[in-house]
mmCIF file of C-alpha atoms and ligand atoms in Angstrom:
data_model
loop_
_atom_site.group_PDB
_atom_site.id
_atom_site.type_symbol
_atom_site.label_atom_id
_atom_site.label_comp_id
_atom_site.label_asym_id
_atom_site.label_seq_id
_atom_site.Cartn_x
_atom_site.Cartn_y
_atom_site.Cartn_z
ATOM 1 C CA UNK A 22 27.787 -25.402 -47.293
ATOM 2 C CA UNK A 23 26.784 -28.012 -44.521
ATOM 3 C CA UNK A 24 22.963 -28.709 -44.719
ATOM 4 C CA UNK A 25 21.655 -30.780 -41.942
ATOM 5 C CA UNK A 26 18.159 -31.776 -43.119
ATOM 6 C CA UNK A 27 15.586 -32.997 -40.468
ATOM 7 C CA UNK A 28 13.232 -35.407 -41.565
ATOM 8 C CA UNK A 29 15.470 -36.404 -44.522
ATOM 9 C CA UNK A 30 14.701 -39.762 -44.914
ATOM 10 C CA UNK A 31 10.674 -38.801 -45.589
ATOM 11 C CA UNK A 32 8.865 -37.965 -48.997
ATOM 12 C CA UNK A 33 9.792 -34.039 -49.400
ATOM 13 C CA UNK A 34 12.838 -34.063 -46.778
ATOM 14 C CA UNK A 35 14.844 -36.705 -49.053
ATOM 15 C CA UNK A 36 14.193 -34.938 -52.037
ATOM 16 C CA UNK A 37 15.440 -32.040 -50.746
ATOM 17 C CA UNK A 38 18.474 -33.744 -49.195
ATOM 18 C CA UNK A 39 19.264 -35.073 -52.661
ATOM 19 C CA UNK A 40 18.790 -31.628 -54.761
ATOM 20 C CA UNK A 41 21.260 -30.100 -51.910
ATOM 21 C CA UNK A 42 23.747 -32.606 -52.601
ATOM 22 C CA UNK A 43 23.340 -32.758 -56.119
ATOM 23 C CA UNK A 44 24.291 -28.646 -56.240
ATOM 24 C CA UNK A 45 27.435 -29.818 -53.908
ATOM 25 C CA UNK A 46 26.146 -29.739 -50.587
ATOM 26 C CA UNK A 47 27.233 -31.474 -47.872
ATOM 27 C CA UNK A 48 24.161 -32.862 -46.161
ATOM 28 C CA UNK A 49 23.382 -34.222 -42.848
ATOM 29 C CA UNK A 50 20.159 -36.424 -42.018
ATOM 30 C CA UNK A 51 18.625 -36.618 -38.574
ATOM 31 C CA UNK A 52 15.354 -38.606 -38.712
ATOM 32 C CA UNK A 53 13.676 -41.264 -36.036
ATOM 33 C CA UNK A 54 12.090 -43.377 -39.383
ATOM 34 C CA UNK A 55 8.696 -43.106 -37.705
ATOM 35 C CA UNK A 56 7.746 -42.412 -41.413
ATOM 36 C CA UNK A 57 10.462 -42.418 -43.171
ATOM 37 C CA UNK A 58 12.229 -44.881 -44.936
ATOM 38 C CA UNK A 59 15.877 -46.187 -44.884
ATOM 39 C CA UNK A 60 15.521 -46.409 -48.818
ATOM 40 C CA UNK A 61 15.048 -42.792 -49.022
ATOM 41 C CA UNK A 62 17.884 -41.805 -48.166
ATOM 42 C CA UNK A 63 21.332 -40.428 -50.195
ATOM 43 C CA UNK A 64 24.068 -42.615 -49.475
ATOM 44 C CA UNK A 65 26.318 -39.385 -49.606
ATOM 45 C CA UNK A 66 24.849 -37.888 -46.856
ATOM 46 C CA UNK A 67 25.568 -38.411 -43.325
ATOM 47 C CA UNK A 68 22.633 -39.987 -41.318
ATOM 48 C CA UNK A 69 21.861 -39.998 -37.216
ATOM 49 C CA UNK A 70 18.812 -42.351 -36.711
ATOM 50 C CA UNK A 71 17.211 -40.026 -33.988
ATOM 51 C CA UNK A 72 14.346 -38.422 -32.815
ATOM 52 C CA UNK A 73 14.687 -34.462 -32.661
ATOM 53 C CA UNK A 74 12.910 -34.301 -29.357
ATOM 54 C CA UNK A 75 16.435 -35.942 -28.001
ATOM 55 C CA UNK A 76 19.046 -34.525 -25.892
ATOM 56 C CA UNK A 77 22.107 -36.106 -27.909
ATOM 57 C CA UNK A 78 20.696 -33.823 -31.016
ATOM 58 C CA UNK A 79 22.979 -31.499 -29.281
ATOM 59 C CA UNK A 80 26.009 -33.967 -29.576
ATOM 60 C CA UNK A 81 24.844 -34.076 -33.387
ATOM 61 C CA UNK A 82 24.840 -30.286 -33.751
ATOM 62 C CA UNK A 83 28.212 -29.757 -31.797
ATOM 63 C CA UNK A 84 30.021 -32.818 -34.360
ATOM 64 C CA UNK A 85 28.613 -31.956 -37.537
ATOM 65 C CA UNK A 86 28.370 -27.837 -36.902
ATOM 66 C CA UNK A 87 26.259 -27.317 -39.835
ATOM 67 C CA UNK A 88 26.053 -23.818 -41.669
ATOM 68 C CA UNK A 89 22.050 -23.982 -41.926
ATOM 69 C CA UNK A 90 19.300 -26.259 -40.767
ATOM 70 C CA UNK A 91 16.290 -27.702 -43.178
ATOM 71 C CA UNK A 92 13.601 -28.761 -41.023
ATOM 72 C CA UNK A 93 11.210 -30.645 -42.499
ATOM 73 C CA UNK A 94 10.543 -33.649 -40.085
ATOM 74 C CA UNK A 95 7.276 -33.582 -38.150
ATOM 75 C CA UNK A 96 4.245 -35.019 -36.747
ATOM 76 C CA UNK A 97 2.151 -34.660 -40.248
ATOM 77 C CA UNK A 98 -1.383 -36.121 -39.628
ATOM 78 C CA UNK A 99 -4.307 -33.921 -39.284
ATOM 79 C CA UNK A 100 -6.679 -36.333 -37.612
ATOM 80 C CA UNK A 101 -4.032 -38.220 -35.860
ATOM 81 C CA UNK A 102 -3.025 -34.830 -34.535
ATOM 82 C CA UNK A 103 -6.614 -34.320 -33.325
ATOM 83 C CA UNK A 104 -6.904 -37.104 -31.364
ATOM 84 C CA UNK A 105 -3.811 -36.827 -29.617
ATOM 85 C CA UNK A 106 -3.019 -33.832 -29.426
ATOM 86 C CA UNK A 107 0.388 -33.909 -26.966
ATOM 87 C CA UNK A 108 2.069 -36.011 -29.265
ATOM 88 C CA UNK A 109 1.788 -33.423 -32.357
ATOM 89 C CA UNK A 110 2.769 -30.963 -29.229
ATOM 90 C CA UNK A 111 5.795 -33.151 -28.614
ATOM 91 C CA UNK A 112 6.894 -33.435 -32.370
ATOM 92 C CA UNK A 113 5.788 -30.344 -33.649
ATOM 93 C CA UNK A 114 6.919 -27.864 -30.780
ATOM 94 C CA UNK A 115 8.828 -29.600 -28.107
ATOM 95 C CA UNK A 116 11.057 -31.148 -30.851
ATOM 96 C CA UNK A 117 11.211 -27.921 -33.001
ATOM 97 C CA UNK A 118 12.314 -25.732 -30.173
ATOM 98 C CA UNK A 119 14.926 -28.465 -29.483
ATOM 99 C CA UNK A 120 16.334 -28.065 -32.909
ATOM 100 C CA UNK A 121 16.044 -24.122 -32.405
ATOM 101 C CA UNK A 122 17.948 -24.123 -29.130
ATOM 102 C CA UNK A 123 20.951 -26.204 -31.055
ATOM 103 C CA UNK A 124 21.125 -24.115 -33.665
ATOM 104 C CA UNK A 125 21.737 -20.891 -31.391
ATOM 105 C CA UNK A 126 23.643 -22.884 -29.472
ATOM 106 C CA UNK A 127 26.259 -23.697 -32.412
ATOM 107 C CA UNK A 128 25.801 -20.796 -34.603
ATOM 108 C CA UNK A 129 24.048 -21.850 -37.196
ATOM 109 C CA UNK A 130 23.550 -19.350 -39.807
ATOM 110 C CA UNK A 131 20.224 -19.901 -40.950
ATOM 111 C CA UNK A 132 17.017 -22.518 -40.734
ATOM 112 C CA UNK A 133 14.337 -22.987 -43.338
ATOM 113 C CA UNK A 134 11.198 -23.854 -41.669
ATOM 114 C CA UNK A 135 8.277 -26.346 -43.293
ATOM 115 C CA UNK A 136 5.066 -24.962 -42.606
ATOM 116 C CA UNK A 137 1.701 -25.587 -43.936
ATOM 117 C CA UNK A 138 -0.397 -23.085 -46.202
ATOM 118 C CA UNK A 139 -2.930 -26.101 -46.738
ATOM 119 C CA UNK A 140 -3.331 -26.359 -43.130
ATOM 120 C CA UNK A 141 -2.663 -22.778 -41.028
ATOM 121 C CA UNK A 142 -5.731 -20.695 -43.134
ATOM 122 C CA UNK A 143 -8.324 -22.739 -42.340
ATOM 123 C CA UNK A 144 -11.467 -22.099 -43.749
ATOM 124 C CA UNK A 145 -9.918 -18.930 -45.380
ATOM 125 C CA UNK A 146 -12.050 -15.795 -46.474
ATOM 126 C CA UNK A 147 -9.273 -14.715 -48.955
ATOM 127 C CA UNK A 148 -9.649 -17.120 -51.538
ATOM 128 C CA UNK A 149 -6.859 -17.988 -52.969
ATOM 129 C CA UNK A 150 -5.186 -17.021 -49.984
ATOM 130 C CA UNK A 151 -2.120 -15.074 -49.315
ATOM 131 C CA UNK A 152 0.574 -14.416 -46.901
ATOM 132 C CA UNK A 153 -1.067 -12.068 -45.655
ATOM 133 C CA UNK A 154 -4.029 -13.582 -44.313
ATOM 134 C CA UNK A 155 -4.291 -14.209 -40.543
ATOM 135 C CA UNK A 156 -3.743 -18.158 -40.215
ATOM 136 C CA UNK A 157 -6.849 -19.211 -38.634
ATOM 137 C CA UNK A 158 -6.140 -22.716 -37.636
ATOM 138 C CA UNK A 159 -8.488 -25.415 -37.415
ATOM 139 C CA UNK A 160 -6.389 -28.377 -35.812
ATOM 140 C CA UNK A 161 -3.960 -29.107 -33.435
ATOM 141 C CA UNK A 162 -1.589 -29.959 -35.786
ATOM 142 C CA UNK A 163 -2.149 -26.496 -37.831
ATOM 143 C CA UNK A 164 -2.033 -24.678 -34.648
ATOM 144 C CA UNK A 165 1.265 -25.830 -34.262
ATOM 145 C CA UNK A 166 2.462 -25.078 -37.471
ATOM 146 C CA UNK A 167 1.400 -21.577 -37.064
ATOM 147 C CA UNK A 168 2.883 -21.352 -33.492
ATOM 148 C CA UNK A 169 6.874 -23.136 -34.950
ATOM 149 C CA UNK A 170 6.598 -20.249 -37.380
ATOM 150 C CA UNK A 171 6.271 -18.300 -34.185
ATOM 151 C CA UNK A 172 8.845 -19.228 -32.492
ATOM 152 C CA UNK A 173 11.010 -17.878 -35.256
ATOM 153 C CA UNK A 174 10.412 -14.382 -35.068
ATOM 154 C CA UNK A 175 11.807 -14.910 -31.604
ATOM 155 C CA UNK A 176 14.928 -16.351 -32.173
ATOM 156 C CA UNK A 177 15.345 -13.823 -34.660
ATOM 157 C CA UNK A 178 14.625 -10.707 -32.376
ATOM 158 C CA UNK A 179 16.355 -12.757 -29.642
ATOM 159 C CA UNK A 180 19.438 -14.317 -31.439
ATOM 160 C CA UNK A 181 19.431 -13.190 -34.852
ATOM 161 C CA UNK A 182 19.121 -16.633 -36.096
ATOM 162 C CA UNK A 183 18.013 -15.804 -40.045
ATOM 163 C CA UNK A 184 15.058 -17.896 -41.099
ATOM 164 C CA UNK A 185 12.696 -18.405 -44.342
ATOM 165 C CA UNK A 186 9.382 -20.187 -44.138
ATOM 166 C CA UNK A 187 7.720 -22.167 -46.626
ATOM 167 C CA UNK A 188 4.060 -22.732 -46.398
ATOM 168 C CA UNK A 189 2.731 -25.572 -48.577
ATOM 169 C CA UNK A 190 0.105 -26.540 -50.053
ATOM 170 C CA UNK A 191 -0.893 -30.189 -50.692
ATOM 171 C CA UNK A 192 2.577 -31.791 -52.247
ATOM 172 C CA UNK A 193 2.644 -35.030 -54.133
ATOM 173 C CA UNK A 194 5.051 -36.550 -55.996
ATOM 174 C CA UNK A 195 7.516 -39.889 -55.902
ATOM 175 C CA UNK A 196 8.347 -41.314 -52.292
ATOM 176 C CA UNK A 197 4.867 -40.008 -50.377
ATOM 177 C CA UNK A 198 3.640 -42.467 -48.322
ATOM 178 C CA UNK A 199 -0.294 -43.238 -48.612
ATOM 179 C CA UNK A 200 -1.359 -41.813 -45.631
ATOM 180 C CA UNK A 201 -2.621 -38.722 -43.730
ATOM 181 C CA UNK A 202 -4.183 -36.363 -46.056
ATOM 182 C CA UNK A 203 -1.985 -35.240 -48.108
ATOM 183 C CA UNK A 204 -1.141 -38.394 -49.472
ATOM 184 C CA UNK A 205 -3.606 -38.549 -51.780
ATOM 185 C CA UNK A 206 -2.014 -39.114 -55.010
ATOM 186 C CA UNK A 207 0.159 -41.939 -53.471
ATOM 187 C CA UNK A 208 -3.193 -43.635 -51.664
ATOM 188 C CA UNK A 209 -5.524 -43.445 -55.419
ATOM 189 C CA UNK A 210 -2.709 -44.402 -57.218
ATOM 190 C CA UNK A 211 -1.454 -47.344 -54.656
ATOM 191 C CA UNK A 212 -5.147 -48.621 -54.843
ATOM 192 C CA UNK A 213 -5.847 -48.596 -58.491
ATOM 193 C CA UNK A 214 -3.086 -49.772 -59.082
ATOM 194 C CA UNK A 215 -3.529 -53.290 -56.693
ATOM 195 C CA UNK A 216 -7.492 -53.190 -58.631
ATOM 196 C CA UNK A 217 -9.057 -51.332 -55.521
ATOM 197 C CA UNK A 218 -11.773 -48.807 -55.554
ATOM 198 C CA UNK A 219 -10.279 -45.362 -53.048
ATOM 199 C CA UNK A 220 -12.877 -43.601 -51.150
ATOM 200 C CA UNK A 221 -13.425 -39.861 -51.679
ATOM 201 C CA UNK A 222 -14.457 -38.142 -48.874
ATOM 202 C CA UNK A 223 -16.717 -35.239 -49.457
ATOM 203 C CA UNK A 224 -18.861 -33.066 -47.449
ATOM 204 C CA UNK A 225 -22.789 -32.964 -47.650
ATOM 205 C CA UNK A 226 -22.840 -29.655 -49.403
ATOM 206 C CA UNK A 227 -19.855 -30.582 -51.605
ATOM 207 C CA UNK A 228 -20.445 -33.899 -53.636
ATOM 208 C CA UNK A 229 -16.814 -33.530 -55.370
ATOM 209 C CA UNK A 230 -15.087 -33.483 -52.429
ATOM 210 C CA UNK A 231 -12.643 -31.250 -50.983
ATOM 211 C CA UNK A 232 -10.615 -28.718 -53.332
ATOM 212 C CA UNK A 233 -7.200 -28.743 -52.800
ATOM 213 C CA UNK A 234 -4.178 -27.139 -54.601
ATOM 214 C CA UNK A 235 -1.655 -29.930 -55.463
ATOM 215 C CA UNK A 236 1.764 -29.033 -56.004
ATOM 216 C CA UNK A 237 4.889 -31.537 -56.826
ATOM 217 C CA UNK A 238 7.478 -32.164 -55.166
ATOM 218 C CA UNK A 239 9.992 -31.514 -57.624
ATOM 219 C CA UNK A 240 8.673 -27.772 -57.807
ATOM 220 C CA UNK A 241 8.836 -27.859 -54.082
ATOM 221 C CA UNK A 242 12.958 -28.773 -54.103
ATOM 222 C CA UNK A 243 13.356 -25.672 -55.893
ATOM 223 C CA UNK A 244 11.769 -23.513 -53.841
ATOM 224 C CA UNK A 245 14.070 -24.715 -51.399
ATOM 225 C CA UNK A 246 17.004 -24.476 -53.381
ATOM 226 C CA UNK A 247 16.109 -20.198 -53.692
ATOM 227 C CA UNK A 248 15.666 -20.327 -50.166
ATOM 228 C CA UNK A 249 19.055 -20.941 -48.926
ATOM 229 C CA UNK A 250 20.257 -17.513 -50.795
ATOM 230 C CA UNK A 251 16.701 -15.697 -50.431
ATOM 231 C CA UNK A 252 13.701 -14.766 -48.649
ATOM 232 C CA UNK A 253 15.310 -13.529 -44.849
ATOM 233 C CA UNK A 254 12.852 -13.131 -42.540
ATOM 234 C CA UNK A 255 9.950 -14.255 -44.764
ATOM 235 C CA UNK A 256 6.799 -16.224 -45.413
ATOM 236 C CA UNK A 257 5.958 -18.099 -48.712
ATOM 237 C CA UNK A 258 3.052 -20.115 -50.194
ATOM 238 C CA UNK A 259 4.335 -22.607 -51.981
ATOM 239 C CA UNK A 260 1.741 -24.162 -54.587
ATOM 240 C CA UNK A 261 0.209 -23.741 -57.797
ATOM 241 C CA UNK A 262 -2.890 -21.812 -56.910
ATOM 242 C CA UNK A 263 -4.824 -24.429 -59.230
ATOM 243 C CA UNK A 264 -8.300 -25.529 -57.252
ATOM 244 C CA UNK A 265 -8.868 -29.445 -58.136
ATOM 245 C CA UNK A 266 -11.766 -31.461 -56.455
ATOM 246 C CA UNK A 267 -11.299 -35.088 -54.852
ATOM 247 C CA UNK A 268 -13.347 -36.740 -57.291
ATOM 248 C CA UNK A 269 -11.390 -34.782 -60.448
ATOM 249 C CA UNK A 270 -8.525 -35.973 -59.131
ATOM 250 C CA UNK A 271 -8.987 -39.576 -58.847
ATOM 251 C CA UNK A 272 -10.355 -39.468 -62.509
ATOM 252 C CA UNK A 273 -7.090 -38.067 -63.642
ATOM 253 C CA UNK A 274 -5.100 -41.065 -62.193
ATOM 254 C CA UNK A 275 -7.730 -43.487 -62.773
ATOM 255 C CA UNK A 276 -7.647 -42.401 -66.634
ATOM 256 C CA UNK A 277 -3.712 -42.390 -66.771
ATOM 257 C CA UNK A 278 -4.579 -45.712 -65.382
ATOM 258 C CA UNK A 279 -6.601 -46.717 -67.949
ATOM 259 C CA UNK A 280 -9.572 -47.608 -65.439
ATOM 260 C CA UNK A 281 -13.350 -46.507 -65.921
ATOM 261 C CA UNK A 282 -14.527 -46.707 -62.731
ATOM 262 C CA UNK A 283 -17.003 -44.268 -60.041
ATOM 263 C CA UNK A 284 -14.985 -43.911 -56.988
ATOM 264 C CA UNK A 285 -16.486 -44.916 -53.485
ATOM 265 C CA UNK A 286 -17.430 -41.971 -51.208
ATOM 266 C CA UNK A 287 -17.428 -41.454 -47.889
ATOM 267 C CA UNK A 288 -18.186 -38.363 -45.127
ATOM 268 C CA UNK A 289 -15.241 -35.788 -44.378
ATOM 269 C CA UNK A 290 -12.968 -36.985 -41.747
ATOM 270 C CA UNK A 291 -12.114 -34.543 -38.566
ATOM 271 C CA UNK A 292 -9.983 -31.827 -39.276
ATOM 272 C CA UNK A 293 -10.657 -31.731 -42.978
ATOM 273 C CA UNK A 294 -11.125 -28.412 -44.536
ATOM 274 C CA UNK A 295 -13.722 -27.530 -47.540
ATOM 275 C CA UNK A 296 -11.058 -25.881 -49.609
ATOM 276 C CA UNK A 297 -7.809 -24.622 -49.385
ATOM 277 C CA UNK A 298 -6.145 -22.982 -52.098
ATOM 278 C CA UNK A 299 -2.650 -20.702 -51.859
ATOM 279 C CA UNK A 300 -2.008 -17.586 -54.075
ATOM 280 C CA UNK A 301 2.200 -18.001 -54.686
ATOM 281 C CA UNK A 302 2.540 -14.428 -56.287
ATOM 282 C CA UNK A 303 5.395 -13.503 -53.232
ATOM 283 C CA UNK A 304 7.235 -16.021 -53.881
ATOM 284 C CA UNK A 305 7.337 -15.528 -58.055
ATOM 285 C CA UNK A 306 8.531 -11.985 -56.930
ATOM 286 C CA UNK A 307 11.075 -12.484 -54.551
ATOM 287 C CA UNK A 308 11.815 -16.050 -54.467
ATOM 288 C CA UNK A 309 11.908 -15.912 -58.686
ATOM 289 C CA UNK A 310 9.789 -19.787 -58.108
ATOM 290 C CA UNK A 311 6.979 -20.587 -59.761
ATOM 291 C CA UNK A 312 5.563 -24.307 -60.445
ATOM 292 C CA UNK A 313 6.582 -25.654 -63.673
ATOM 293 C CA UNK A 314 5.093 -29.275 -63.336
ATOM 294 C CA UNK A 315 1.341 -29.884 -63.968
ATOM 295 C CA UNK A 316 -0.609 -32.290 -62.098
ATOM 296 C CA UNK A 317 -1.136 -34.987 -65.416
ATOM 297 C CA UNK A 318 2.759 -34.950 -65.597
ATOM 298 C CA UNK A 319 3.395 -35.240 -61.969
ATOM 299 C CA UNK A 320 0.838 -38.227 -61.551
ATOM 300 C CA UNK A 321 2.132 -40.046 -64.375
ATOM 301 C CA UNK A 322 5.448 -39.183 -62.229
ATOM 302 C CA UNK A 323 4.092 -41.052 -59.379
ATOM 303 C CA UNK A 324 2.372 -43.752 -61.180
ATOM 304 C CA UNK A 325 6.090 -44.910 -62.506
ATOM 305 C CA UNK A 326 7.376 -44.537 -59.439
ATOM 306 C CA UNK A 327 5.067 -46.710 -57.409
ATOM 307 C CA UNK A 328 5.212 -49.193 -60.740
ATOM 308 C CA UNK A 329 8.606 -49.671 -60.179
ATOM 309 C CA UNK A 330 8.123 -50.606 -56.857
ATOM 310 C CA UNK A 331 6.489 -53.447 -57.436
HETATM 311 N N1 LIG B 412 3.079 -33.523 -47.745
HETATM 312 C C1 LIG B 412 2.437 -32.361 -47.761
HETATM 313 O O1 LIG B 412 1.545 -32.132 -48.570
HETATM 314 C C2 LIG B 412 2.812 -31.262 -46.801
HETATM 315 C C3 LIG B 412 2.075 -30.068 -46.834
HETATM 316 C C4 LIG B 412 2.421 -29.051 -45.957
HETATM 317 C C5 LIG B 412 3.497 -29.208 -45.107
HETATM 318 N N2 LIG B 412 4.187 -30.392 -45.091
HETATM 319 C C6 LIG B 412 5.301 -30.528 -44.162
HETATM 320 O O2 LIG B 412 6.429 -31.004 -44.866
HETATM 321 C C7 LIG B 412 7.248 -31.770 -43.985
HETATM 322 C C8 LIG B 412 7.568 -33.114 -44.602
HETATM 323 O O3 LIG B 412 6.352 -33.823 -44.805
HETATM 324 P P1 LIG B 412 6.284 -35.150 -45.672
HETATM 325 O O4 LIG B 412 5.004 -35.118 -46.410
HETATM 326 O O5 LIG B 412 7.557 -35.337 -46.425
HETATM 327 O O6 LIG B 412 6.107 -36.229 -44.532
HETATM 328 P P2 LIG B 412 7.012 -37.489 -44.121
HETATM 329 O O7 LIG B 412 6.277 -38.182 -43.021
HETATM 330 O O8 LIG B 412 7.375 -38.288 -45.309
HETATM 331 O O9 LIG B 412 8.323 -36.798 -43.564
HETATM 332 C C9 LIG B 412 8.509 -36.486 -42.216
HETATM 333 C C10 LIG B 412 9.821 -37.105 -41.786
HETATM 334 O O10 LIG B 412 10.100 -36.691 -40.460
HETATM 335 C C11 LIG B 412 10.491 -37.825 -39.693
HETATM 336 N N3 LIG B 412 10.132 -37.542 -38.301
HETATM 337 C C12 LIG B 412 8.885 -37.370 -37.789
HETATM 338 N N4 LIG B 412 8.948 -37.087 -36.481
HETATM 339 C C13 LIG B 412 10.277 -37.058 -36.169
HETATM 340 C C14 LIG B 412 10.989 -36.818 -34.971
HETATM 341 N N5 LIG B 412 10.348 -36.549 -33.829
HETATM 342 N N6 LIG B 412 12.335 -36.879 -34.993
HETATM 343 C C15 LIG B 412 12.997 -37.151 -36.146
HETATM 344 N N7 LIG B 412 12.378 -37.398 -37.303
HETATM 345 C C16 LIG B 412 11.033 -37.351 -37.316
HETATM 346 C C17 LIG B 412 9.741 -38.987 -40.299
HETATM 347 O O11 LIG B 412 10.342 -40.238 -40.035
HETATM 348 C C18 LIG B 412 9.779 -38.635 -41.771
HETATM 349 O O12 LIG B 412 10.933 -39.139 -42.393
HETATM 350 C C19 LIG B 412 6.486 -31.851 -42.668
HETATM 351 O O13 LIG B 412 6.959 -30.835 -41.807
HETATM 352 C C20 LIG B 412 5.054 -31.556 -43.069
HETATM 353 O O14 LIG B 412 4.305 -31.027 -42.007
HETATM 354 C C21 LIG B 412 3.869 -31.421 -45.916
#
């Protein structure tokens, strides 16, 4: 099958790209660089530096006629998306909906869409939360998340272009850049590693900081590995369902680090949420995933990888 992969050359999109080729796909990258990184990417696939909000994505779509589209490229900062909003708008929808159009346009058989369960519940009530909950965004760039999963049903009803989505939580793992806030791991690990101290943030009423549920990347791959055969026309959470505060997670890379330090701290930035956590059961059922890497393996994971980057 002919994958084309946006956002390929970024932390999850280019290990994606190299799981598809590595069960005998034939993948094709379209990614501007904004964040990713020309290192990132397969030398077996095919790559068009580009931005998907172009017009010539269309000359991409009619050359390379792929059988289903990956999209994982986007706008992916929280705050950033906060304080300017169009350009999250621009990515995140305008660029999206260009992608959609194409692959109508050239038959493409089915898309797998990258949304965000850390992001599109908000402050949930359901806790962990589920499918089922009503996204309840609190930021632009969640809003558009929810609204690109939107825009599926559509072209389904419409077109009967066949989609899955996969809502994640907070993924880590090898080849995450240290910023925006899901690059946690990457930023703690970068930091202690150079002999800095990282900042948690933390709200007044939560001296731990935030909770998150960290999943790794490797676990993500598979899930979209199961989703080119499975999961038409639905939603999953995609994470571990494990709660883990800020502060216990910098101790578990500052021990594998060997450092016995307090961490700095520092108020919540805008857009944060309290907690997020994502119950996965769906996609055990139907998807037959389920996390097998735990976060002390998957740090230790990312501590070699940014060690060998030095
Ligand atoms: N990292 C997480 O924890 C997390 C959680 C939930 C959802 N997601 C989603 O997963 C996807 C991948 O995120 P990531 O963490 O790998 O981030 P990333 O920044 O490493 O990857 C995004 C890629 O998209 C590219 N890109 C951005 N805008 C583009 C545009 N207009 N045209 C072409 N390419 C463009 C970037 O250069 C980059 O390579 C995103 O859709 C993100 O919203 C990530």
């Amino acid at each position: 099958m002919k994958i084309l992969v946006t956002g390929g050359a970024g932390f999850i999109g280019s290990n994606v790209a190299d799981a598809y080729l590595q069960a005998g796909h034939e993948v094709v990258i379209v990614d501007n660089l904004v964040t990713g990184n020309r290192r990132n990417i397969n030398p077996k696939a095919i790559f068009y530096e580009m931005d998907i909000c172009d017009e010539s994505l269309s000359e991409v779509f009619a050359k390379e006629k792929p059988d289903m589209v990956n999209h994982h490229s986007a706008q992916i900062s929280v705050p950033l998306s906060i304080e300017n909003p169009l350009l999250d708008v621009i990515n995140n929808v305008y660029g999206w909906v260009n992608v959609l159009q194409n692959c109508v346009r050239t038959g493409v058989k089915k898309v797998i869409y990258i949304s965000s369960g850390g992001a599109i519940y908000g402050e949930a009530e359901e806790y962990p939360t589920s499918e089922k909950y009503n996204p309840k965004p609190l930021s632009i760039y969640a809003i558009n998340k929810s609204v690109g999963e939107d825009y599926l049903y559509f072209y389904r009803h419409q077109y009967g272009l066949n989609y899955t989505v996969l809502r994640y939580a907070n993924v880590y793992g090898p080849r995450q850049i240290s910023q925006g806030e899901a690059g946690v791991v990457s930023l703690f690990t970068e930091k202690l590693l150079k002999g800095e101290i990282p900042t948690v943030y933390r709200y007044d009423n939560e001296p731990d900081g935030m909770i998150r549920d960290y999943v790794y990347v490797g676990d993500v791959v598979q899930a979209n590995l199961l989703a080119l055969e499975r999961g038409e026309g639905e939603v999953f959470n995609i994470g571990t369902s494990i709660p883990t505060t800020t502060k216990d997670l910098y101790y578990a890379i500052a021990k594998q680090l060997g450092i016995n330090r307090e961490p700095y701290y520092g108020p919540a930035r805008k857009g944060d949420l309290h907690r997020s956590l994502l119950s996965c059961e769906k996609a055990k059922k139907v998807l037959g995933w389920k996390p097998e890497t735990g976060l002390s393996e998957g740090i230790s994971q990312v501590i070699k990888y940014f060690k060998e980057l030095q």
